[in-house]
Amino acid sequence: MKIAVIGQSLFGQEVYCHLRKEGHEIVGVFTIPDKDGKADPLGLEAKKDGVPVFKFPRWRARGQALPDVVAKYQALGAELNVLPFCSQFIPMEVIDAPRHGSIIYHPSLLPRHRGASAINWTLIHGDKKGGFTVFWADDGLDTGDLLLQKECEVLPDDTVSTLYNRFLFPEGIKGMVEAVRLISEGKAPRLPQPEEGATYEGIQKKETAKINWDQPAEAIHNWIRGNDKVPGAWTEACGQKLTFFNSTLNTSDLVPEGEDLLIPGAHRPGMVTKAGLILFGNDDRMLLVKNIQLEDGKMIPASHFFKGAASSALELTEAEVITAEAVRSAWQRILPSVPDIEDSTDFFKSGAASVDVVRLVEEVKELCDGLELENEDVYMATTFGDFIQLLVRKLRGEDEENECVIDYVEKAVNKLTLYIPHQLFIGGMFVDAEGTKTYDAINPTDGSVICQVSLAQVSDVDKAVAAAKDAFENGLWGKISARDRGRLLYRLADLMEQHQEELATIEALDAGAVYTLALKTHVGMSIQTFRYFAGWCDKIQGCTIPINQARPNRNLTLTKKEPVGVCGIVIPWNYPLMMLSWKTAACLAAGNTVVIKPAQVTPLTALKFAELTLKAGIPKGVINILPGSGSLVGQRLSDHPDVRKIGFTGSTEVGKHIMRSCALSNVKKISLELGGKSPLIIFADCDLNKAVQMVEEVKKMKIGNPLDRDTNHGPQNHQAHLKKLLEYCQHGMKEGATLICGGNQVPRPGFFFEPTVFTDVEDHMFIAKEESFGPIMIISRFADGDVDTVLSRANATEFGLASGVFTRDINKALYVSDKLEAGTVFVNTYNKTDVAAPFGGFKQSGFGKDLGEAALNEYLRVKTVTFEY
């Protein structure tokens, strides 16, 4: 017969080739126009055979057939139209023109799953049987009379690709050829389609492929596999859109152990395990996803979701370079519209389609001595550089990336198993200190040793600063967009939230923080801080400034806010993780890299935080953490010529020393949050029940193990501080202050101190002037109504960190808040901090701010740029 083949793709090419082998005359091939300089395989094959090829962009306009297109078709004298796979609308003037009409291939058992996404819906509905239909074309949508059908079993883990490749593609080609043979022999049936059981589903698109989590695991699995590979079933998690592939219900041998992945709307959090991502339906059954596509298009093994940045690039041998160039030529042949294949060239963004994946896999097989890649490998490494790295690893037999090895200390505490890093964190790796020096981390609850922690030396500081400098100047951190930087910080906050119980337990163990308080404040506010500053990343901007014009020319002046570079952050022991977060989140949001020195006595949450930065994908070298002494690590950071900013919280004495070092070294930018002696003025007209917790209540506070849920007050952080508090109380009593309660060490193991209240304290006394940094309240009286005198007393200190006033008189409250010389004033509340509100002191309590937009300016520099035109 004289046949016109109308369609496209490898399937169309194969049907065309088989029909020619059968002896049919192909009078013409009608296919789609070239895309990005690439011809469709069907058209390419026909052109090689000298068969006329037509590439009409369209056959109709405004619902009417184009006369010149129809004329060109009719001139061929086709007796049958064969449409193996066709995405264009073909007018009935063409469909009905041949003596035998037109036949079409459809990948479902009609009348079920009419429409363009038939394979998808076969799987989404969980059909046990699938197959294809060859039918006679009519003016309906997949409604023509049936000519031939063949069915197959749908396997439990079939995807669109596997079902197509296993049955629909090979058997479909045979079926089309058989249908033509039946027509030529006059044996082809025309069986009207039954309407019973008929379904029509729309085209599956990315926007409609979002996963509905309120359904059983099997339905979720069917949805994922029914959208695999196109368009891809997706959800939102960790601040980005994640697309899932390669799903299975075969989870009988899986143990759900791993790291939680919080998914909004899901019945339970997902869990990233060595096998992949475990998901749960609303029936609590599990399914496993093996591959995840990130929002930037990169495909990764689901088991690697929380892993850090990829290992360094392989250095290729001469033979591998030759292989790489041969593969580059193959990419060039597949992507003819790309002038030069660079390492950054993306296979799919350059116009490649699924058919090109198959071609690339076959070309690599020929070039690399039979090496068989999976289609999946192409999706996992979409840029040429990444593809070559993957290929060379395969050729070397190195399928897995090197992982960051962490030597955990394992502790069973608080009904949890804690895995605590204890080494220095430099350049994305946990490493021993120079000379393998260590010290004991002490549990203040009982004085026992938690673990040995690496003790950083001066040489370790230099290594960490070098890693941070390289990450800032040459690494990915400075190249990604501000929005992507924010996305990484959101992911880090999510991970901190997933590990909040573990972090709070470590904070209780290492710092003596009451667990319930640590969960809410130490850890809870840390999470909020990272989320707050993640949102600022893409909102840091300069301005345009009108200046005097250089007539007759004109001028444009603008400012840019830029990161300062490598920052050193030195944090105290009272809120270890929260103080780290207050400074580090703003520092990173501004685009800097950082070397953090946690307090020597409380390093463990900082090191656990370091582990989470790896899992969040923060590039190596961006964050470095060095437990150690202030005299070595803090001093070297202050002196180091490559450190451009120091953020410090601690004593006024040490702050002055750091300030001097920063000035003498390289005039570093610096912000200091130093000591405080914060006055709280309680006027007689206030709500006393709100203002003062009665001494009787203080006496009732339970002092004990910070992990006990009913504990109100835990231990002091370390032995030296406990001794300082005892001496402080001795000073107060010697000077004549009245000790109402407390003032003593609690007679039990550990560093416990009784909450203490002094009254009758006069302004000249030591305890009235000096900060205790402990659970000691100093109460002094003043004459009611003498506002200016009490203000003078409150301001008669060199400190100015915080202050407060309780009064029902709004005028008095405003007046006092204006006059108090402190960076923060609380009115009818106290210690109510928020991530959006700046916090920092006046006078010898330091300068600069943590939190709020103001904190960003501490880690930015302003550049002015003026144009003349």
Short mmCIF file of C-alpha atoms in Angstrom, two decimals, residues 178-603:
data_model
loop_
_atom_site.label_atom_id
_atom_site.label_comp_id
_atom_site.label_asym_id
_atom_site.label_seq_id
_atom_site.Cartn_x
_atom_site.Cartn_y
_atom_site.Cartn_z
CA GLU A 178 0.05 -6.02 12.19
CA ALA A 179 -2.82 -3.55 11.84
CA VAL A 180 -1.52 -2.38 8.46
CA ARG A 181 -1.13 -5.99 7.37
CA LEU A 182 -4.76 -6.71 8.31
CA ILE A 183 -5.90 -3.69 6.30
CA SER A 184 -3.90 -4.72 3.25
CA GLU A 185 -5.39 -8.23 3.47
CA GLY A 186 -8.91 -6.87 3.88
CA LYS A 187 -9.25 -8.46 7.31
CA ALA A 188 -9.17 -5.41 9.57
CA PRO A 189 -12.22 -5.19 11.87
CA ARG A 190 -14.11 -2.03 12.81
CA LEU A 191 -15.57 -2.56 16.26
CA PRO A 192 -17.51 0.37 17.77
CA GLN A 193 -16.06 1.52 21.09
CA PRO A 194 -18.37 0.80 24.03
CA GLU A 195 -19.26 3.80 26.16
CA GLU A 196 -19.49 1.66 29.27
CA GLY A 197 -16.28 2.02 31.22
CA ALA A 198 -15.13 4.97 29.12
CA THR A 199 -12.96 7.57 30.89
CA TYR A 200 -11.28 10.75 29.81
CA GLU A 201 -8.54 12.41 31.83
CA GLY A 202 -6.80 15.66 31.04
CA ILE A 203 -3.15 16.16 30.22
CA GLN A 204 -0.92 15.76 33.26
CA LYS A 205 1.07 18.95 33.78
CA LYS A 206 3.57 19.99 36.43
CA GLU A 207 1.12 22.32 38.12
CA THR A 208 -1.45 19.53 38.51
CA ALA A 209 1.05 16.90 39.69
CA LYS A 210 1.30 18.06 43.32
CA ILE A 211 0.97 15.16 45.75
CA ASN A 212 -2.16 14.88 47.89
CA TRP A 213 -0.92 13.39 51.16
CA ASP A 214 -4.36 12.63 52.59
CA GLN A 215 -4.61 9.17 51.04
CA PRO A 216 -3.21 5.67 51.56
CA ALA A 217 0.40 4.82 50.77
CA GLU A 218 -0.59 2.82 47.67
CA ALA A 219 -2.44 5.80 46.20
CA ILE A 220 0.55 8.08 46.85
CA HIS A 221 2.83 5.50 45.25
CA ASN A 222 0.56 5.27 42.21
CA TRP A 223 0.53 9.06 41.90
CA ILE A 224 4.33 9.26 42.03
CA ARG A 225 4.93 6.46 39.54
CA GLY A 226 2.14 7.69 37.31
CA ASN A 227 3.98 11.00 36.95
CA ASP A 228 7.44 9.44 36.58
CA LYS A 229 9.31 10.86 34.57
CA VAL A 230 6.94 13.45 33.12
CA PRO A 231 5.68 15.72 34.57
CA GLY A 232 6.98 14.54 37.96
CA ALA A 233 5.00 14.30 41.20
CA TRP A 234 6.07 17.01 43.60
CA THR A 235 5.62 18.47 47.03
CA GLU A 236 7.00 21.39 49.01
CA ALA A 237 9.49 20.70 51.78
CA CYS A 238 12.55 22.38 53.24
CA GLY A 239 11.64 25.64 51.54
CA GLN A 240 11.66 24.30 47.99
CA LYS A 241 9.76 22.17 45.49
CA LEU A 242 10.89 18.53 45.55
CA THR A 243 9.95 16.11 42.77
CA PHE A 244 9.93 12.37 43.55
CA PHE A 245 10.91 9.50 41.27
CA ASN A 246 11.42 5.74 41.45
CA SER A 247 8.81 4.85 44.04
CA THR A 248 8.15 1.39 45.44
CA LEU A 249 5.84 -0.29 47.95
CA ASN A 250 8.39 -3.05 48.47
CA THR A 251 9.41 -1.96 51.98
CA SER A 252 9.08 -5.22 53.90
CA ASP A 253 12.78 -5.33 54.85
CA LEU A 254 13.13 -1.62 55.57
CA VAL A 255 13.69 -0.27 59.07
CA PRO A 256 12.52 3.37 59.29
CA GLU A 257 15.70 4.75 60.80
CA GLY A 258 17.14 8.01 59.57
CA GLU A 259 16.56 11.74 59.57
CA ASP A 260 13.09 13.23 59.48
CA LEU A 261 11.98 15.30 56.49
CA LEU A 262 9.04 17.49 57.44
CA ILE A 263 6.50 17.67 54.61
CA PRO A 264 3.57 20.07 55.01
CA GLY A 265 0.28 18.18 54.88
CA ALA A 266 1.84 14.75 55.20
CA HIS A 267 0.37 12.30 57.71
CA ARG A 268 3.86 11.80 59.17
CA PRO A 269 7.28 13.26 58.41
CA GLY A 270 9.24 11.50 55.71
CA MET A 271 12.49 9.84 56.71
CA VAL A 272 15.75 9.96 54.77
CA THR A 273 17.46 6.59 55.16
CA LYS A 274 20.34 4.78 53.48
CA ALA A 275 17.79 3.11 51.18
CA GLY A 276 16.08 6.35 50.16
CA LEU A 277 13.20 8.52 51.37
CA ILE A 278 10.51 6.68 53.32
CA LEU A 279 7.06 8.27 53.04
CA PHE A 280 3.85 7.41 54.86
CA GLY A 281 0.24 7.34 53.76
CA ASN A 282 -2.69 8.18 56.00
CA ASP A 283 -2.96 4.44 56.62
CA ASP A 284 0.57 4.50 58.16
CA ARG A 285 1.89 2.17 55.45
CA MET A 286 5.30 2.99 54.01
CA LEU A 287 6.52 3.63 50.49
CA LEU A 288 10.08 4.31 49.39
CA VAL A 289 11.28 6.98 46.96
CA LYS A 290 14.78 6.47 45.58
CA ASN A 291 15.39 9.71 43.67
CA ILE A 292 14.59 13.37 44.29
CA GLN A 293 14.83 16.26 41.86
CA LEU A 294 15.63 19.55 43.57
CA GLU A 295 14.04 22.84 42.56
CA ASP A 296 17.15 23.82 40.58
CA GLY A 297 16.68 20.73 38.39
CA LYS A 298 19.44 18.60 39.89
CA MET A 299 18.53 14.96 40.48
CA ILE A 300 20.03 13.28 43.55
CA PRO A 301 19.65 9.93 45.28
CA ALA A 302 17.00 10.39 47.95
CA SER A 303 19.39 8.90 50.49
CA HIS A 304 21.72 11.87 49.86
CA PHE A 305 19.11 14.56 50.53
CA PHE A 306 20.66 15.80 53.77
CA LYS A 307 24.25 15.32 52.67
CA GLY A 308 26.57 18.29 52.30
CA ALA A 309 28.25 19.68 49.22
CA ALA A 310 29.70 17.23 46.75
CA SER A 311 33.30 16.13 47.06
CA SER A 312 36.00 17.87 45.06
CA ALA A 313 36.26 17.21 41.34
CA LEU A 314 38.32 14.28 40.12
CA GLU A 315 41.56 15.05 38.32
CA LEU A 316 41.41 13.18 35.01
CA THR A 317 44.22 11.09 33.55
CA GLU A 318 45.34 11.64 29.96
CA ALA A 319 43.26 8.68 28.81
CA GLU A 320 40.22 10.00 30.68
CA VAL A 321 40.68 13.43 29.08
CA ILE A 322 40.58 11.76 25.64
CA THR A 323 37.40 9.91 26.63
CA ALA A 324 35.89 13.16 27.91
CA GLU A 325 36.57 14.88 24.60
CA ALA A 326 34.97 12.00 22.71
CA VAL A 327 31.89 12.30 24.92
CA ARG A 328 31.92 16.07 24.38
CA SER A 329 31.67 15.39 20.63
CA ALA A 330 28.70 13.10 21.29
CA TRP A 331 26.98 15.89 23.23
CA GLN A 332 27.71 18.24 20.33
CA ARG A 333 26.05 15.85 17.87
CA ILE A 334 22.99 15.51 20.09
CA LEU A 335 22.82 19.27 20.77
CA PRO A 336 23.64 20.86 17.39
CA SER A 337 22.18 24.24 18.37
CA VAL A 338 24.79 24.68 21.13
CA PRO A 339 27.93 26.32 19.64
CA ASP A 340 30.34 24.95 22.26
CA ILE A 341 29.84 22.31 24.89
CA GLU A 342 31.20 23.77 28.13
CA ASP A 343 31.37 22.12 31.55
CA SER A 344 28.35 24.21 32.51
CA THR A 345 26.25 23.18 29.50
CA ASP A 346 23.03 21.61 30.76
CA PHE A 347 21.79 18.69 28.68
CA PHE A 348 18.10 19.36 29.12
CA LYS A 349 18.20 23.15 29.23
CA SER A 350 19.99 22.95 25.87
CA GLY A 351 16.99 21.24 24.31
CA ALA A 352 17.55 17.53 24.91
CA ALA A 353 14.48 15.33 25.31
CA SER A 354 13.94 11.79 26.58
CA VAL A 355 14.81 10.37 23.18
CA ASP A 356 18.21 12.06 23.45
CA VAL A 357 18.81 10.39 26.80
CA VAL A 358 18.55 7.01 25.10
CA ARG A 359 20.88 8.17 22.35
CA LEU A 360 23.48 9.47 24.80
CA VAL A 361 23.46 6.22 26.78
CA GLU A 362 24.02 4.27 23.56
CA GLU A 363 26.82 6.58 22.39
CA VAL A 364 28.61 6.24 25.74
CA LYS A 365 28.30 2.47 25.48
CA GLU A 366 30.13 2.56 22.15
CA LEU A 367 32.77 5.05 23.29
CA CYS A 368 33.52 3.44 26.68
CA ASP A 369 33.99 -0.24 25.89
CA GLY A 370 30.43 -1.29 26.61
CA LEU A 371 29.91 0.72 29.80
CA GLU A 372 26.17 0.65 30.39
CA LEU A 373 24.75 3.76 31.96
CA GLU A 374 21.18 3.94 33.14
CA ASN A 375 18.88 6.65 31.82
CA GLU A 376 18.74 7.71 35.45
CA ASP A 377 22.44 8.61 35.37
CA VAL A 378 21.80 11.30 32.77
CA TYR A 379 19.08 12.82 34.90
CA MET A 380 21.40 12.73 37.93
CA ALA A 381 24.22 14.66 36.20
CA THR A 382 22.68 17.12 33.76
CA THR A 383 25.67 19.41 33.10
CA PHE A 384 28.56 18.21 30.97
CA GLY A 385 31.08 18.68 33.78
CA ASP A 386 28.99 16.69 36.24
CA PHE A 387 28.30 14.03 33.60
CA ILE A 388 32.01 13.53 32.96
CA GLN A 389 32.68 13.27 36.69
CA LEU A 390 29.93 10.64 37.00
CA LEU A 391 31.22 8.78 33.93
CA VAL A 392 34.81 8.69 35.16
CA ARG A 393 33.69 7.46 38.58
CA LYS A 394 31.74 4.70 36.86
CA LEU A 395 34.79 3.79 34.75
CA ARG A 396 36.95 3.74 37.89
CA GLY A 397 34.35 1.77 39.83
CA GLU A 398 33.74 4.62 42.27
CA ASP A 399 29.97 5.04 42.32
CA GLU A 400 29.67 6.72 45.73
CA GLU A 401 30.91 10.17 46.67
CA ASN A 402 33.23 10.41 49.65
CA GLU A 403 31.22 11.25 52.72
CA CYS A 404 32.24 13.47 55.60
CA VAL A 405 33.31 11.02 58.29
CA ILE A 406 32.12 12.00 61.76
CA ASP A 407 33.54 10.39 64.88
CA TYR A 408 30.49 10.65 67.10
CA VAL A 409 30.28 10.33 70.84
CA GLU A 410 27.15 8.29 71.47
CA LYS A 411 25.04 9.01 74.57
CA ALA A 412 21.71 7.53 75.67
CA VAL A 413 20.06 10.50 77.40
CA ASN A 414 16.51 11.84 77.80
CA LYS A 415 15.04 8.78 76.03
CA LEU A 416 17.17 9.66 72.99
CA THR A 417 20.36 8.33 71.51
CA LEU A 418 22.57 11.37 70.98
CA TYR A 419 25.27 11.39 68.31
CA ILE A 420 27.59 14.23 69.25
CA PRO A 421 30.54 15.41 67.11
CA HIS A 422 33.53 16.40 69.25
CA GLN A 423 36.24 17.49 66.79
CA LEU A 424 37.04 20.83 65.17
CA PHE A 425 34.97 21.67 62.09
CA ILE A 426 37.16 23.15 59.33
CA GLY A 427 36.43 23.30 55.60
CA GLY A 428 33.42 21.01 55.85
CA MET A 429 35.31 18.27 57.71
CA PHE A 430 35.52 17.21 61.35
CA VAL A 431 39.21 17.04 62.21
CA ASP A 432 41.49 16.71 65.22
CA ALA A 433 43.24 19.77 66.59
CA GLU A 434 46.94 20.32 65.92
CA GLY A 435 48.85 17.81 68.02
CA THR A 436 45.54 15.99 68.73
CA LYS A 437 45.09 18.22 71.79
CA THR A 438 41.82 17.73 73.68
CA TYR A 439 40.06 18.76 76.88
CA ASP A 440 37.15 17.47 78.97
CA ALA A 441 33.61 18.68 78.37
CA ILE A 442 31.98 18.61 81.81
CA ASN A 443 28.34 17.94 82.67
CA PRO A 444 27.47 20.63 85.27
CA THR A 445 24.65 18.51 86.68
CA ASP A 446 27.04 16.01 88.26
CA GLY A 447 30.56 17.11 87.32
CA SER A 448 31.11 14.05 85.10
CA VAL A 449 33.01 14.09 81.80
CA ILE A 450 30.70 14.06 78.78
CA CYS A 451 33.47 13.53 76.24
CA GLN A 452 36.88 14.68 75.06
CA VAL A 453 36.67 17.74 72.77
CA SER A 454 39.39 18.84 70.36
CA LEU A 455 41.22 21.91 71.65
CA ALA A 456 42.00 24.30 68.78
CA GLN A 457 45.48 25.78 68.45
CA VAL A 458 46.69 28.90 66.63
CA SER A 459 47.54 26.83 63.54
CA ASP A 460 43.96 25.51 63.49
CA VAL A 461 42.64 29.08 63.45
CA ASP A 462 44.82 29.82 60.43
CA LYS A 463 43.47 26.73 58.63
CA ALA A 464 39.87 27.68 59.40
CA VAL A 465 40.35 31.29 58.26
CA ALA A 466 42.01 30.05 55.05
CA ALA A 467 39.05 27.72 54.40
CA ALA A 468 36.58 30.55 55.03
CA LYS A 469 38.54 32.94 52.80
CA ASP A 470 38.66 30.43 49.95
CA ALA A 471 34.93 29.73 50.30
CA PHE A 472 34.21 33.46 50.19
CA GLU A 473 36.46 34.33 47.26
CA ASN A 474 36.35 31.19 45.10
CA GLY A 475 33.56 28.94 46.35
CA LEU A 476 29.95 28.37 45.45
CA TRP A 477 28.73 30.57 48.32
CA GLY A 478 29.69 33.77 46.53
CA LYS A 479 28.30 32.60 43.19
CA ILE A 480 24.82 31.45 44.11
CA SER A 481 21.98 33.95 44.10
CA ALA A 482 20.84 35.64 47.29
CA ARG A 483 17.56 33.73 47.01
CA ASP A 484 19.39 30.42 46.83
CA ARG A 485 21.42 31.47 49.85
CA GLY A 486 18.17 32.08 51.69
CA ARG A 487 16.87 28.69 50.60
CA LEU A 488 19.90 27.02 52.19
CA LEU A 489 19.35 28.91 55.43
CA TYR A 490 15.69 27.91 55.45
CA ARG A 491 16.78 24.31 54.99
CA LEU A 492 19.21 24.66 57.88
CA ALA A 493 16.42 26.03 60.08
CA ASP A 494 14.21 23.10 59.10
CA LEU A 495 16.97 20.67 60.07
CA MET A 496 17.43 22.41 63.40
CA GLU A 497 13.70 22.04 63.97
CA GLN A 498 13.83 18.36 63.08
CA HIS A 499 16.68 17.92 65.60
CA GLN A 500 15.34 20.32 68.23
CA GLU A 501 14.90 17.69 70.93
CA GLU A 502 18.42 16.45 70.36
CA LEU A 503 19.84 19.99 70.42
CA ALA A 504 17.92 20.88 73.58
CA THR A 505 19.13 17.71 75.28
CA ILE A 506 22.75 18.49 74.38
CA GLU A 507 22.25 22.04 75.68
CA ALA A 508 20.96 20.64 78.98
CA LEU A 509 23.79 18.14 79.18
CA ASP A 510 26.61 20.53 78.26
CA ALA A 511 25.36 23.91 79.53
CA GLY A 512 23.01 22.91 82.36
CA ALA A 513 20.06 24.57 80.65
CA VAL A 514 16.63 23.42 81.84
CA TYR A 515 15.43 21.18 79.01
CA THR A 516 11.97 22.70 78.66
CA LEU A 517 13.49 26.20 78.54
CA ALA A 518 16.17 25.06 76.11
CA LEU A 519 13.56 23.57 73.81
CA LYS A 520 11.53 26.79 73.76
CA THR A 521 14.22 29.44 73.98
CA HIS A 522 17.76 28.21 73.39
CA VAL A 523 16.76 26.09 70.40
CA GLY A 524 13.36 27.52 69.51
CA MET A 525 14.61 31.07 69.11
CA SER A 526 17.67 29.81 67.23
CA ILE A 527 15.38 28.24 64.64
CA GLN A 528 13.32 31.43 64.41
CA THR A 529 16.48 33.48 63.96
CA PHE A 530 17.70 31.47 60.97
CA ARG A 531 14.26 31.60 59.37
CA TYR A 532 14.03 35.35 59.94
CA PHE A 533 17.41 36.09 58.34
CA ALA A 534 16.85 33.55 55.55
CA GLY A 535 13.99 35.80 54.49
CA TRP A 536 16.31 38.81 54.39
CA CYS A 537 18.81 37.29 51.96
CA ASP A 538 17.18 38.60 48.77
CA LYS A 539 16.05 41.89 50.31
CA ILE A 540 19.47 43.43 51.02
CA GLN A 541 19.66 46.35 48.65
CA GLY A 542 21.23 49.74 48.09
CA CYS A 543 19.67 52.90 46.74
CA THR A 544 20.03 55.55 44.05
CA ILE A 545 21.05 59.05 45.15
CA PRO A 546 20.44 62.33 43.30
CA ILE A 547 23.67 64.32 43.14
CA ASN A 548 24.73 67.56 41.43
CA GLN A 549 24.97 66.90 37.69
CA ALA A 550 28.27 67.45 35.85
CA ARG A 551 26.64 69.60 33.20
CA PRO A 552 26.30 69.24 30.30
CA ASN A 553 26.69 65.55 31.22
CA ARG A 554 24.58 63.75 33.76
CA ASN A 555 25.37 61.51 36.73
CA LEU A 556 23.90 58.46 38.38
CA THR A 557 24.98 57.52 41.90
CA LEU A 558 24.00 54.29 43.56
CA THR A 559 25.01 52.32 46.62
CA LYS A 560 25.59 48.60 46.97
CA LYS A 561 25.59 46.62 50.20
CA GLU A 562 28.27 43.95 50.11
CA PRO A 563 29.45 41.26 52.54
CA VAL A 564 32.64 42.16 54.39
CA GLY A 565 34.32 38.76 53.93
CA VAL A 566 35.58 36.39 56.62
CA CYS A 567 34.01 37.05 60.02
CA GLY A 568 35.05 35.80 63.44
CA ILE A 569 32.29 35.16 65.98
CA VAL A 570 33.04 34.59 69.66
CA ILE A 571 30.11 33.49 71.81
CA PRO A 572 29.49 33.02 75.55
CA TRP A 573 28.38 30.04 77.60
CA ASN A 574 24.99 31.23 78.89
CA TYR A 575 22.96 30.63 75.70
CA PRO A 576 25.43 28.67 73.53
CA LEU A 577 23.27 27.84 70.51
CA MET A 578 21.10 30.95 70.65
CA MET A 579 24.05 33.37 70.79
CA LEU A 580 25.66 31.46 67.92
CA SER A 581 22.44 31.79 65.90
CA TRP A 582 21.88 35.49 66.67
CA LYS A 583 25.20 36.39 65.11
CA THR A 584 25.79 33.63 62.55
CA ALA A 585 22.38 33.88 60.85
CA ALA A 586 22.83 37.60 60.11
CA CYS A 587 26.44 37.02 59.07
CA LEU A 588 25.50 34.30 56.56
CA ALA A 589 22.42 36.12 55.27
CA ALA A 590 24.70 39.01 54.34
CA GLY A 591 26.83 36.60 52.30
CA ASN A 592 29.90 36.29 54.54
CA THR A 593 31.80 33.22 55.65
CA VAL A 594 32.57 32.62 59.31
CA VAL A 595 34.86 31.10 61.91
CA ILE A 596 32.99 30.53 65.19
CA LYS A 597 34.61 30.13 68.59
CA PRO A 598 32.07 28.72 71.03
CA ALA A 599 32.72 29.10 74.75
CA GLN A 600 35.28 26.52 75.80
CA VAL A 601 32.92 25.15 78.45
CA THR A 602 29.90 24.75 76.10
CA PRO A 603 31.05 23.60 72.63
#
